[in-house]
PDB file of C-alpha atoms in Angstrom:
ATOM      1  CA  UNK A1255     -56.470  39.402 -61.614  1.00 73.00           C
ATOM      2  CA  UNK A1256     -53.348  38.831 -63.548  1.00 89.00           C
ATOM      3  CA  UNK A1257     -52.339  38.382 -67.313  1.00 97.00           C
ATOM      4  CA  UNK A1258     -51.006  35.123 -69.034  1.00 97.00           C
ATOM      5  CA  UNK A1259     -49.131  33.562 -72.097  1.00 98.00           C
ATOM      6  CA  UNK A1260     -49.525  30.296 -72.750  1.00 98.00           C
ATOM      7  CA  UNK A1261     -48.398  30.316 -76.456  1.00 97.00           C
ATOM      8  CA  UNK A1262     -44.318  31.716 -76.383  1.00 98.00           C
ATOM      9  CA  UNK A1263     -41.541  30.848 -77.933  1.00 96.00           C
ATOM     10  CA  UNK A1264     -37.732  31.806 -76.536  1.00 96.00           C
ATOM     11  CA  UNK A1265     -38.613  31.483 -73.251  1.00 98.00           C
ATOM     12  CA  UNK A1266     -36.556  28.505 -70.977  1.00 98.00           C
ATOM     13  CA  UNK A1267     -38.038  25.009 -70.702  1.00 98.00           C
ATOM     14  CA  UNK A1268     -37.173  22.240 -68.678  1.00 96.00           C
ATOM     15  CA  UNK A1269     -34.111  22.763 -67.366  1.00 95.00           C
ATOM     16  CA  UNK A1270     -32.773  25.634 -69.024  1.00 97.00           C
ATOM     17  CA  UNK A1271     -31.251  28.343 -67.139  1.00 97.00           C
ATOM     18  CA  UNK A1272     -32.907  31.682 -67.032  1.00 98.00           C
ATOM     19  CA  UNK A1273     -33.106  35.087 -65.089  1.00 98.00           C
ATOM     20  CA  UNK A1274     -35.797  37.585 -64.732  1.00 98.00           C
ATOM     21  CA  UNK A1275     -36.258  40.639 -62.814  1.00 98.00           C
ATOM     22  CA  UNK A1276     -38.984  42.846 -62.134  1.00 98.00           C
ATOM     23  CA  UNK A1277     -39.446  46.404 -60.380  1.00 98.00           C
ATOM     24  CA  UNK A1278     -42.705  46.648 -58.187  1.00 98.00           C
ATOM     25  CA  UNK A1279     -43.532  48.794 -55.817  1.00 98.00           C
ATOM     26  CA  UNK A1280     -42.358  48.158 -51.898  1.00 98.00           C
ATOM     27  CA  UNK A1281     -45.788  49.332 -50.453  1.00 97.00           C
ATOM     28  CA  UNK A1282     -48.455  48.096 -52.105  1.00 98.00           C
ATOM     29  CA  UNK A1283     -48.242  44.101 -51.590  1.00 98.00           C
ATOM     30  CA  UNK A1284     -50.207  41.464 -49.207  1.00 98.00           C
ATOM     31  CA  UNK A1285     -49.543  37.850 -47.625  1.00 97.00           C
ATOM     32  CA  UNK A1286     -51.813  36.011 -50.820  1.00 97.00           C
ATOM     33  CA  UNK A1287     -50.788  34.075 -53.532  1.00 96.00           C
ATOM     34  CA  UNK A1288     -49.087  35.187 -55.636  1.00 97.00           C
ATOM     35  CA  UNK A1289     -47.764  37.880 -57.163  1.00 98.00           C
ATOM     36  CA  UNK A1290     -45.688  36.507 -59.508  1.00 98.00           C
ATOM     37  CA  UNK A1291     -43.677  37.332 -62.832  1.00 98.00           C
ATOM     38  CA  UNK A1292     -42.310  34.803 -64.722  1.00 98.00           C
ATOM     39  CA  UNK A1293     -41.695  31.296 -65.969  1.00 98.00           C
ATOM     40  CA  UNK A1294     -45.079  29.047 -65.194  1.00 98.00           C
ATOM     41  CA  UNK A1295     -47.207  26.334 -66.517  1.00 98.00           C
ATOM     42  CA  UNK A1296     -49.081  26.337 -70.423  1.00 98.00           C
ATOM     43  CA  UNK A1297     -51.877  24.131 -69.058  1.00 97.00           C
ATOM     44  CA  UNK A1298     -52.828  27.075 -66.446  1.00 96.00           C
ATOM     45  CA  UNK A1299     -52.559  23.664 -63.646  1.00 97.00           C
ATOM     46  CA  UNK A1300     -50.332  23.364 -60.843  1.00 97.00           C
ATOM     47  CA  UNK A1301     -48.111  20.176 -62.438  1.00 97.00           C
ATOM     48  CA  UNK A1302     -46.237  19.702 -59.806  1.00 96.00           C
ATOM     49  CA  UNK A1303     -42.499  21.088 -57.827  1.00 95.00           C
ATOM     50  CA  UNK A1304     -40.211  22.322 -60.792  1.00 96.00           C
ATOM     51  CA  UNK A1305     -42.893  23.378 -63.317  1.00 97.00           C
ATOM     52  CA  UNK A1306     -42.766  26.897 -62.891  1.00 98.00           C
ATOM     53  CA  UNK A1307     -39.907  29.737 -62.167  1.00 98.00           C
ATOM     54  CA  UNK A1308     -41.544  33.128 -61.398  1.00 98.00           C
ATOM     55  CA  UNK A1309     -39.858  35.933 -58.973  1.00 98.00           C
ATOM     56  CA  UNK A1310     -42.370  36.829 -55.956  1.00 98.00           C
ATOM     57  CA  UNK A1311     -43.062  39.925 -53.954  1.00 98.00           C
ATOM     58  CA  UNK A1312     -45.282  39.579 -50.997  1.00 98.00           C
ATOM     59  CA  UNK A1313     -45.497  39.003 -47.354  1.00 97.00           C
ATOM     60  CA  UNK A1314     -46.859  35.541 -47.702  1.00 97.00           C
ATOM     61  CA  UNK A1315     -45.858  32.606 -44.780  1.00 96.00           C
ATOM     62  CA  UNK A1316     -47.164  29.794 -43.403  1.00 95.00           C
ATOM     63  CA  UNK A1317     -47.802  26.140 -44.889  1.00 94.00           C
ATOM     64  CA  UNK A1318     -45.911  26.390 -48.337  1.00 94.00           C
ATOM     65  CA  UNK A1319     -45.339  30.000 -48.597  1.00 95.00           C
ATOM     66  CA  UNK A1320     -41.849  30.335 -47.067  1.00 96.00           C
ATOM     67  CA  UNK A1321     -41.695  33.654 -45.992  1.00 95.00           C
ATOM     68  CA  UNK A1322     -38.590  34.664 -44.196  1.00 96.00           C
ATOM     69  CA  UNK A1323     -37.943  36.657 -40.879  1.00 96.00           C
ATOM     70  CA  UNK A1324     -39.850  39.944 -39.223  1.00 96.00           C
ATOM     71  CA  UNK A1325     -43.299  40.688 -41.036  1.00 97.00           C
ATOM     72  CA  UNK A1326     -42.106  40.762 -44.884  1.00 97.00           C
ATOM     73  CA  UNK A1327     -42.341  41.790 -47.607  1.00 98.00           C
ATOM     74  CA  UNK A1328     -39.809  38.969 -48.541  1.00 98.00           C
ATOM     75  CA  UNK A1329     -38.662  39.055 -52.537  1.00 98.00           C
ATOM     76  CA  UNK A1330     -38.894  34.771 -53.250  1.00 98.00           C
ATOM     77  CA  UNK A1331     -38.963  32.330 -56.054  1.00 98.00           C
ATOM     78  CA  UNK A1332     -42.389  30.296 -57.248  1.00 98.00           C
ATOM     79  CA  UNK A1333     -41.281  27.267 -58.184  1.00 98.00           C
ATOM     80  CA  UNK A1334     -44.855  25.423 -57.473  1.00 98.00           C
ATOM     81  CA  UNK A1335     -46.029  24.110 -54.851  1.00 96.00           C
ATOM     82  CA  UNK A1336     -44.190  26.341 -53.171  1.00 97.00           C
ATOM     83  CA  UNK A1337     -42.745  29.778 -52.290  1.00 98.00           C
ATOM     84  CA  UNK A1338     -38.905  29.470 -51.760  1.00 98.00           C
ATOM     85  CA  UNK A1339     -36.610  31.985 -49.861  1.00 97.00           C
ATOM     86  CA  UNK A1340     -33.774  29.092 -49.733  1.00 95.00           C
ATOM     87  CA  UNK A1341     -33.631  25.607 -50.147  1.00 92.00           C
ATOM     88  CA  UNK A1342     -35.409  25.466 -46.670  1.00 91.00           C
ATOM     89  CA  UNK A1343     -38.672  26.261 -45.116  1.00 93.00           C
ATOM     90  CA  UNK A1344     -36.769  28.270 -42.470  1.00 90.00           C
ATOM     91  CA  UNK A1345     -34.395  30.747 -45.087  1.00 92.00           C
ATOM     92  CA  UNK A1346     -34.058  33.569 -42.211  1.00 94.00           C
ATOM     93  CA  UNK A1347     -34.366  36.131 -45.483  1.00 96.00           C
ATOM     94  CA  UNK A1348     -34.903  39.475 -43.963  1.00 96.00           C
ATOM     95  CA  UNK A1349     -37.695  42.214 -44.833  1.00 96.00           C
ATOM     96  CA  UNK A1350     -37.255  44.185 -47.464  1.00 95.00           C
ATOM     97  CA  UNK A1351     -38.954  47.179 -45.802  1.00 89.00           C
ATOM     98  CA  UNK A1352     -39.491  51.091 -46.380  1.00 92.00           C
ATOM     99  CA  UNK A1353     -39.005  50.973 -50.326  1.00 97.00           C
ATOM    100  CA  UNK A1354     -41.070  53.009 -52.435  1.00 98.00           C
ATOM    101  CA  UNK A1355     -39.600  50.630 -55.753  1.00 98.00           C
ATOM    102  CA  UNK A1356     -37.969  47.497 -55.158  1.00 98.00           C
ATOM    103  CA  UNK A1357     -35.741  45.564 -57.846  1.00 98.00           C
ATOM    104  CA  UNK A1358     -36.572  41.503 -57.279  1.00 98.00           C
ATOM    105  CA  UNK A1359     -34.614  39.032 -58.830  1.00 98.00           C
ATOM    106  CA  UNK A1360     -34.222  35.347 -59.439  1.00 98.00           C
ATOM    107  CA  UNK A1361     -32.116  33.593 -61.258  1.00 98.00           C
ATOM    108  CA  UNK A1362     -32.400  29.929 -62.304  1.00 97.00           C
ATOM    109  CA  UNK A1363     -28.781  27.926 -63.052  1.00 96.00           C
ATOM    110  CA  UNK A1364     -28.954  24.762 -65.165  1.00 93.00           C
ATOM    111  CA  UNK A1365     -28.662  21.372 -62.804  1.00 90.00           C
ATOM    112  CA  UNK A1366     -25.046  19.875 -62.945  1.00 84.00           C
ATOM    113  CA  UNK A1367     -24.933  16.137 -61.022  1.00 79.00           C
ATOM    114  CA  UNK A1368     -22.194  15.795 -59.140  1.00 81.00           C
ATOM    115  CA  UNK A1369     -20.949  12.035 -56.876  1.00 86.00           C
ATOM    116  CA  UNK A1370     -19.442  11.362 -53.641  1.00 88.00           C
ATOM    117  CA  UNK A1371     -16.945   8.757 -52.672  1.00 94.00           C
ATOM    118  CA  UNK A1372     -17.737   5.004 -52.005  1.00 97.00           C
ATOM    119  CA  UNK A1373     -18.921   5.329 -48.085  1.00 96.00           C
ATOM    120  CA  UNK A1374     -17.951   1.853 -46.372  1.00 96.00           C
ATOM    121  CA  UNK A1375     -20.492   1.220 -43.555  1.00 97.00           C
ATOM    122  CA  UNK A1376     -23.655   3.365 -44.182  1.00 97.00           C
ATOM    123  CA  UNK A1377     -26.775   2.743 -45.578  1.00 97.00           C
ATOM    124  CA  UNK A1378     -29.812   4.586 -47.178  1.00 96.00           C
ATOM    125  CA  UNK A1379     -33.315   3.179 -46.439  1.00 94.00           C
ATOM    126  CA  UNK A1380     -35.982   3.422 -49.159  1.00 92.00           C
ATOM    127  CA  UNK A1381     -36.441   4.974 -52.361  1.00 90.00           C
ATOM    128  CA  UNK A1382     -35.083   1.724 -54.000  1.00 95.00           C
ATOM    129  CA  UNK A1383     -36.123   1.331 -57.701  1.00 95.00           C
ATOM    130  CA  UNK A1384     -35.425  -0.967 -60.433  1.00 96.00           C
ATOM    131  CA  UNK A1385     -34.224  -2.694 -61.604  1.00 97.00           C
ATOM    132  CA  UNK A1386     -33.330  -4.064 -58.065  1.00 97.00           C
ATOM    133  CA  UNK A1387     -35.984  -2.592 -56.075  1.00 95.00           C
ATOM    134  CA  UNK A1388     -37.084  -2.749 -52.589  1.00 96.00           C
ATOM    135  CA  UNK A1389     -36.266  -7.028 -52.483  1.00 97.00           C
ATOM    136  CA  UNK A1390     -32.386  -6.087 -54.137  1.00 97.00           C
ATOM    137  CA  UNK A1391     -30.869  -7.949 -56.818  1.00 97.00           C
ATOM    138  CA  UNK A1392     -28.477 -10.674 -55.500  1.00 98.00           C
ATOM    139  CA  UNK A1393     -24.994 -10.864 -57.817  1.00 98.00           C
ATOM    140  CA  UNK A1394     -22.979 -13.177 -58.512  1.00 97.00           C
ATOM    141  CA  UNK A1395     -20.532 -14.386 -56.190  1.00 96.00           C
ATOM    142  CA  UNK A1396     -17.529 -12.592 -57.665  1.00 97.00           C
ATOM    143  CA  UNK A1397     -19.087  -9.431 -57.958  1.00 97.00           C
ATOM    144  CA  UNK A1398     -18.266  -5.735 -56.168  1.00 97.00           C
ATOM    145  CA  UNK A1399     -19.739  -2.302 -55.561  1.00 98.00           C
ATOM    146  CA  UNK A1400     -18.586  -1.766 -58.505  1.00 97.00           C
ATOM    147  CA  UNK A1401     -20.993  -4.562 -60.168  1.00 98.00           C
ATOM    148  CA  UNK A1402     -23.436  -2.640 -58.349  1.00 98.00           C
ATOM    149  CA  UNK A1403     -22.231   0.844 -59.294  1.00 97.00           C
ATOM    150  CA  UNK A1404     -22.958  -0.864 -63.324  1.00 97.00           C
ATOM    151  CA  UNK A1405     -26.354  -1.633 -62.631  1.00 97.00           C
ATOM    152  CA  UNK A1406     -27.271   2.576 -61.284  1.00 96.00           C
ATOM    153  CA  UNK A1407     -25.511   3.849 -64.479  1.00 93.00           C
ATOM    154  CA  UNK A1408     -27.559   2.201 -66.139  1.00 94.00           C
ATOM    155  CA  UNK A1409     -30.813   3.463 -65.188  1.00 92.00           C
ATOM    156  CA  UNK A1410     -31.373   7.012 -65.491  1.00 83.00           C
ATOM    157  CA  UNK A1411     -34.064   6.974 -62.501  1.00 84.00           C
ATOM    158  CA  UNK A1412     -30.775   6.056 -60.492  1.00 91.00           C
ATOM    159  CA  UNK A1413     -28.994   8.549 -58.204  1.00 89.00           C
ATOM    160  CA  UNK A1414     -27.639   5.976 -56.186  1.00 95.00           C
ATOM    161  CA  UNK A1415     -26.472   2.464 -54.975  1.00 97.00           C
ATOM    162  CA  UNK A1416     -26.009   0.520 -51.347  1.00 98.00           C
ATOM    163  CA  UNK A1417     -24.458  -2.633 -52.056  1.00 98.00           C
ATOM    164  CA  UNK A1418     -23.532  -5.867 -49.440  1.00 98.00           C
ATOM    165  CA  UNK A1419     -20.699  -8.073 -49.309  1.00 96.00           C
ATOM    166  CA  UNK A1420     -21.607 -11.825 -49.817  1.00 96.00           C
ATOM    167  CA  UNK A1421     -19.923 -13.011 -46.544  1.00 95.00           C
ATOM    168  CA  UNK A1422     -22.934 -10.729 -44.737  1.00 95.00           C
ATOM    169  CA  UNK A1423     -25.614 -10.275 -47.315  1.00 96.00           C
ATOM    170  CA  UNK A1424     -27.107 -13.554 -46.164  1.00 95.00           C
ATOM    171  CA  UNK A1425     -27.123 -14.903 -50.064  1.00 97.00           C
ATOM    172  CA  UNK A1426     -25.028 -16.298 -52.372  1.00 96.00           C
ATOM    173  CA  UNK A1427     -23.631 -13.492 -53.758  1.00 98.00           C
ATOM    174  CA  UNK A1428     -23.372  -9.873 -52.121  1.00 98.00           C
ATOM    175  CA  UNK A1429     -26.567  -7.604 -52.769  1.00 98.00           C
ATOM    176  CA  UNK A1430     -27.446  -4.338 -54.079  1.00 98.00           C
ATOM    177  CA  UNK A1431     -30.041  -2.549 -54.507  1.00 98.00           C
ATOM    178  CA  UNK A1432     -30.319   0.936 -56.786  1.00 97.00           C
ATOM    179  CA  UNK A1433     -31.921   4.413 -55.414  1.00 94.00           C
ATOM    180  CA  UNK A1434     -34.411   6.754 -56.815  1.00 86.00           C
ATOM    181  CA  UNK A1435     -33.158   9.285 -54.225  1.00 81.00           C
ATOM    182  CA  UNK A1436     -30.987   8.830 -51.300  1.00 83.00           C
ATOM    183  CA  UNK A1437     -32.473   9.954 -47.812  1.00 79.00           C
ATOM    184  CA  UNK A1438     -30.911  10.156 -44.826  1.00 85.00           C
ATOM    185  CA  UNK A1439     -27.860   7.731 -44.012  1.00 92.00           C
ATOM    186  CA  UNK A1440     -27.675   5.372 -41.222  1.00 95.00           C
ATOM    187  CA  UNK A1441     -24.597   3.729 -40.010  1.00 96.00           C
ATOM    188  CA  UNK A1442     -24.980  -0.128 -40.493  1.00 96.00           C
ATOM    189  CA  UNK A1443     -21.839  -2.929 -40.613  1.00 94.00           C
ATOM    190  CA  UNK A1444     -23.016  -4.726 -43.258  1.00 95.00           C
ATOM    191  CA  UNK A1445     -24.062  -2.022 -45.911  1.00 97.00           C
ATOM    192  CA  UNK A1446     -21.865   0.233 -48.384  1.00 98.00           C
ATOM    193  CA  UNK A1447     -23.162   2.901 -50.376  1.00 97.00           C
ATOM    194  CA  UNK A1448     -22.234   6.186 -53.111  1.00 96.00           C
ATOM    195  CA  UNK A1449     -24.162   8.673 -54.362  1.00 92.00           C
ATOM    196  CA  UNK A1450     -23.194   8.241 -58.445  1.00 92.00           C
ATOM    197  CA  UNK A1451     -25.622  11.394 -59.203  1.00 83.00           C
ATOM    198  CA  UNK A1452     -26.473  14.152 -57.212  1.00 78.00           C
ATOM    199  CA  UNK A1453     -28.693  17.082 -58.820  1.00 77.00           C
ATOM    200  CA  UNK A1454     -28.226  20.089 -56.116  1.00 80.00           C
ATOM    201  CA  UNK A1455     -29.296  22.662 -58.775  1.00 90.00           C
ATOM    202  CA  UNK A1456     -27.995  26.061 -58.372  1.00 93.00           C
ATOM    203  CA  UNK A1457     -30.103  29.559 -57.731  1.00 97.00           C
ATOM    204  CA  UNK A1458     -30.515  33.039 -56.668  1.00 97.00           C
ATOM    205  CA  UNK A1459     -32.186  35.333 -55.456  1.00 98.00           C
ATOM    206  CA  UNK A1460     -31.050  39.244 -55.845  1.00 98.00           C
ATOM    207  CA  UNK A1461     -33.121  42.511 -54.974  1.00 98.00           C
ATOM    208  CA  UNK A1462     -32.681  46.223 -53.495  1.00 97.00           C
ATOM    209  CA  UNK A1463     -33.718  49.919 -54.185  1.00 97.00           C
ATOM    210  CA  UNK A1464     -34.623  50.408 -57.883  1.00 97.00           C
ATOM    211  CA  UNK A1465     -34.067  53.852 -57.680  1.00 96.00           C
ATOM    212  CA  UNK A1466     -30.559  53.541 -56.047  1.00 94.00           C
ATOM    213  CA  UNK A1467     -27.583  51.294 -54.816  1.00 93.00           C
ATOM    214  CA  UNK A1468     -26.242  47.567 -55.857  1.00 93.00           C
ATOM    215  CA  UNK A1469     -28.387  44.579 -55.433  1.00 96.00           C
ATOM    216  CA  UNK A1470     -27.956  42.482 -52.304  1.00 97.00           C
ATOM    217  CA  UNK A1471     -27.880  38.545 -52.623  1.00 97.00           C
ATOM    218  CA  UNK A1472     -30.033  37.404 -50.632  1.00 97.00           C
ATOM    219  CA  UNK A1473     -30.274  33.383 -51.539  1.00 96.00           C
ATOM    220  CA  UNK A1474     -27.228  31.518 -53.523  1.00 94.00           C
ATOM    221  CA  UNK A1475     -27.226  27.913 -53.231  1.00 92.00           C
ATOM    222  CA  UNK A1476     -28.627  24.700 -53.857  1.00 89.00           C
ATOM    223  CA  UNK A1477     -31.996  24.296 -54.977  1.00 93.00           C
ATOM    224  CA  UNK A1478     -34.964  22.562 -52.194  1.00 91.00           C
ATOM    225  CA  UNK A1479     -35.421  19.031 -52.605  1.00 85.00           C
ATOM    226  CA  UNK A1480     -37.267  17.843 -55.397  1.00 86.00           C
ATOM    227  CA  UNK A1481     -36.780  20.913 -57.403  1.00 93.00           C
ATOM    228  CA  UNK A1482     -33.225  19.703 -59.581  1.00 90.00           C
ATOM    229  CA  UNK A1483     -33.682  18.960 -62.423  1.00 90.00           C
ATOM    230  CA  UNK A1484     -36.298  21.728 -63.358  1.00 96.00           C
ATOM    231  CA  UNK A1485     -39.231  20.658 -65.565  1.00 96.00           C
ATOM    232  CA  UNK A1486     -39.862  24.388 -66.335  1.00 98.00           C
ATOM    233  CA  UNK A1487     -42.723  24.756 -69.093  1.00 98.00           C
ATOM    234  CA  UNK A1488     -42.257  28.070 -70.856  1.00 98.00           C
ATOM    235  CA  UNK A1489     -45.577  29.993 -70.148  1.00 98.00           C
ATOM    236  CA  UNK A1490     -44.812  34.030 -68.745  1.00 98.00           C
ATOM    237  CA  UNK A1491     -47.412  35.190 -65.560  1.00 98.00           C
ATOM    238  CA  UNK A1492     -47.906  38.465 -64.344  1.00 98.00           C
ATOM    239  CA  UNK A1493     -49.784  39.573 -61.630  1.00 98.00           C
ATOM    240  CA  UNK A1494     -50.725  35.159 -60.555  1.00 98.00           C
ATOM    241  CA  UNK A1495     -49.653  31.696 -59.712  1.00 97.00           C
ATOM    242  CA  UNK A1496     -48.836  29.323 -62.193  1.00 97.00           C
ATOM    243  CA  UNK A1497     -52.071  27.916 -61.655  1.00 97.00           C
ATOM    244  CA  UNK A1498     -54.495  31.115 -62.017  1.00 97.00           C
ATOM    245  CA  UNK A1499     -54.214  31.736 -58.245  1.00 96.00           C
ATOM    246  CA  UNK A1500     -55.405  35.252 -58.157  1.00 96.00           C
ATOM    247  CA  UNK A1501     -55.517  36.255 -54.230  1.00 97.00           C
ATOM    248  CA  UNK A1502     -52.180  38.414 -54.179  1.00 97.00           C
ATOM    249  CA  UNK A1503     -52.081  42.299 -55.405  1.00 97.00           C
ATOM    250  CA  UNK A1504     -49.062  44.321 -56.493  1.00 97.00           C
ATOM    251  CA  UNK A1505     -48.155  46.933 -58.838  1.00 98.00           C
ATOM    252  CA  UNK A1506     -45.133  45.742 -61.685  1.00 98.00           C
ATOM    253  CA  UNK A1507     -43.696  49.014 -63.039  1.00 98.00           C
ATOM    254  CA  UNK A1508     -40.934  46.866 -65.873  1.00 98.00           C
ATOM    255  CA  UNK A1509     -39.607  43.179 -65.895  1.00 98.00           C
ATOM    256  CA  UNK A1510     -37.438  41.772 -67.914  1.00 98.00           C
ATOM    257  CA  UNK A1511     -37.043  37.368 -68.523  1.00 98.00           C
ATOM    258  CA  UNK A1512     -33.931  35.836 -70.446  1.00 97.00           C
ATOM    259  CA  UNK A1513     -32.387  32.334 -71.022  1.00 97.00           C
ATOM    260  CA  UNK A1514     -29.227  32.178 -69.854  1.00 97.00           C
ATOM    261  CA  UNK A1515     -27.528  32.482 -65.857  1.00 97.00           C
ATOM    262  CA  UNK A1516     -26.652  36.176 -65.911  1.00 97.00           C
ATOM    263  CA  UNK A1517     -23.309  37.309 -64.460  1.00 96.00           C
ATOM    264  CA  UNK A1518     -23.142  39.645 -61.667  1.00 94.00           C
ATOM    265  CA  UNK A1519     -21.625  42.406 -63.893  1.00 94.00           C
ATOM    266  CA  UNK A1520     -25.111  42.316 -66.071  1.00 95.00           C
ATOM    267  CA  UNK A1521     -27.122  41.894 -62.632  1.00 95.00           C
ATOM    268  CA  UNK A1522     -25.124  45.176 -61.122  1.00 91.00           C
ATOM    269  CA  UNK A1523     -25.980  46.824 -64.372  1.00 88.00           C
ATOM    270  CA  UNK A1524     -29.588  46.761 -64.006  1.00 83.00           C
TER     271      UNK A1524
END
């Protein structure tokens, strides 16, 4: 079993950016969930991708434990629903093997959007919300992707736009219709689309020898999709899942969890 704190105060929420570390012990693990330490869930219920931060150390892979190459131990990130070595099933993290003490770290950035230029000729299927939805709004003759553009900025659900000319739309005016997410893109004559807000999200994952050497990065990146923004919730696990899960087995020797993105000088220092 595990301990829990449902009732904190200075720990991240939401979105916040935070960093935590822990030093466990390189032997004594197993492939069950999870032996986690930090940010979960106050309602002790899996709510979902993004509700929960925690570093892992384990051996766990297969169906949503995302384990990384050789036999493990792998050091990974609970974010629910999930166990992430990357922001893909297949990270190719390698074992962190023959350590007596290991140093596991992961560090959560805040989510910046970023956009991408106007792409003439490509389309995005699905994911269309209001307010034009699946049917698309039809605009006035006059109107460009830049009508359209309007429209996304003003819903915050919107990430992005595909909008038609009105000499191929097949209306009166051109059409557009505003994205919830944007999938894969398709080439298509008659369709124009941008991405106005992209959420990537930004994380790491650090670990090595606690008794010796500098940490090695081992993840970097973007975040999986799904997971940016983070709906973090503030509760601190030890020991389980975000949701009580109580399978795994470990031994945590200190840990440390902070707001803030932690600088590689600070990380090195540890």
């Amino acid at each position: 079993n595990g301990y829990r704190n449902d009732k904190t105060s200075g720990v991240a929420v939401a979105d916040e950016p935070e960093t935590m570390y822990m030093v466990t012990s390189g032997q004594y693990y197993n492939n069950k969930c999870c032996f986690d330490y930090g940010n979960a869930e106050v309602d002790n219920l899996d709510d979902g991708a993004g509700t929960m931060e925690a570093v892992y150390f384990g051996n766990a892979k297969g169906g949503l434990n995302h384990g990384g190459d050789g036999p493990g131990p792998w050091i990974m990130a609970d974010m629910e629903n999930a166990l992430w070595g990357a922001d893909r099933v297949e990270s190719h993290e390698p074992t962190i093997g023959g350590l007596t003490f290991v140093t596991a770290m992961v560090k959560g950035d805040v989510s910046k959007a970023t956009a991408t230029q106007y792409l003439q000729g490509t389309d995005y299927g699905g994911n269309d919300i209001a307010p034009c939805g699946y049917f698309g709004c039809v605009l006035p003759a006059e109107s460009s992707h830049l009508d359209c553009e309007s429209k996304c900025d003003e819903t915050a659900e919107c990430v992005g736009y595909v909008f038609a000319d009105a000499s191929c739309s097949g209306h009166a005016g051109p059409m557009c219709w505003t994205k919830g997410a944007m999938g894969k893109a398709t080439a298509a004559s008659c369709r124009s689309s941008r991405r106005v807000k992209e959420v990537p999200g930004h994380w790491t994952i650090k670990g090595g020898d606690a008794q010796s050497g500098e940490l090695k990065v081992y993840w970097d990146g973007r975040r999986a999709p799904g997971y940016a923004p983070m709906k973090k919730q503030g509760a601190i696990i030890l020991g389980i899942g975000g949701d009580n899960s109580a399978g795994a087995k470990g031994s945590f020797y200190e840990g440390v969890m902070t707001k803030g993105y932690s600088s590689d000088a600070t990380d090195d220092a540890v």
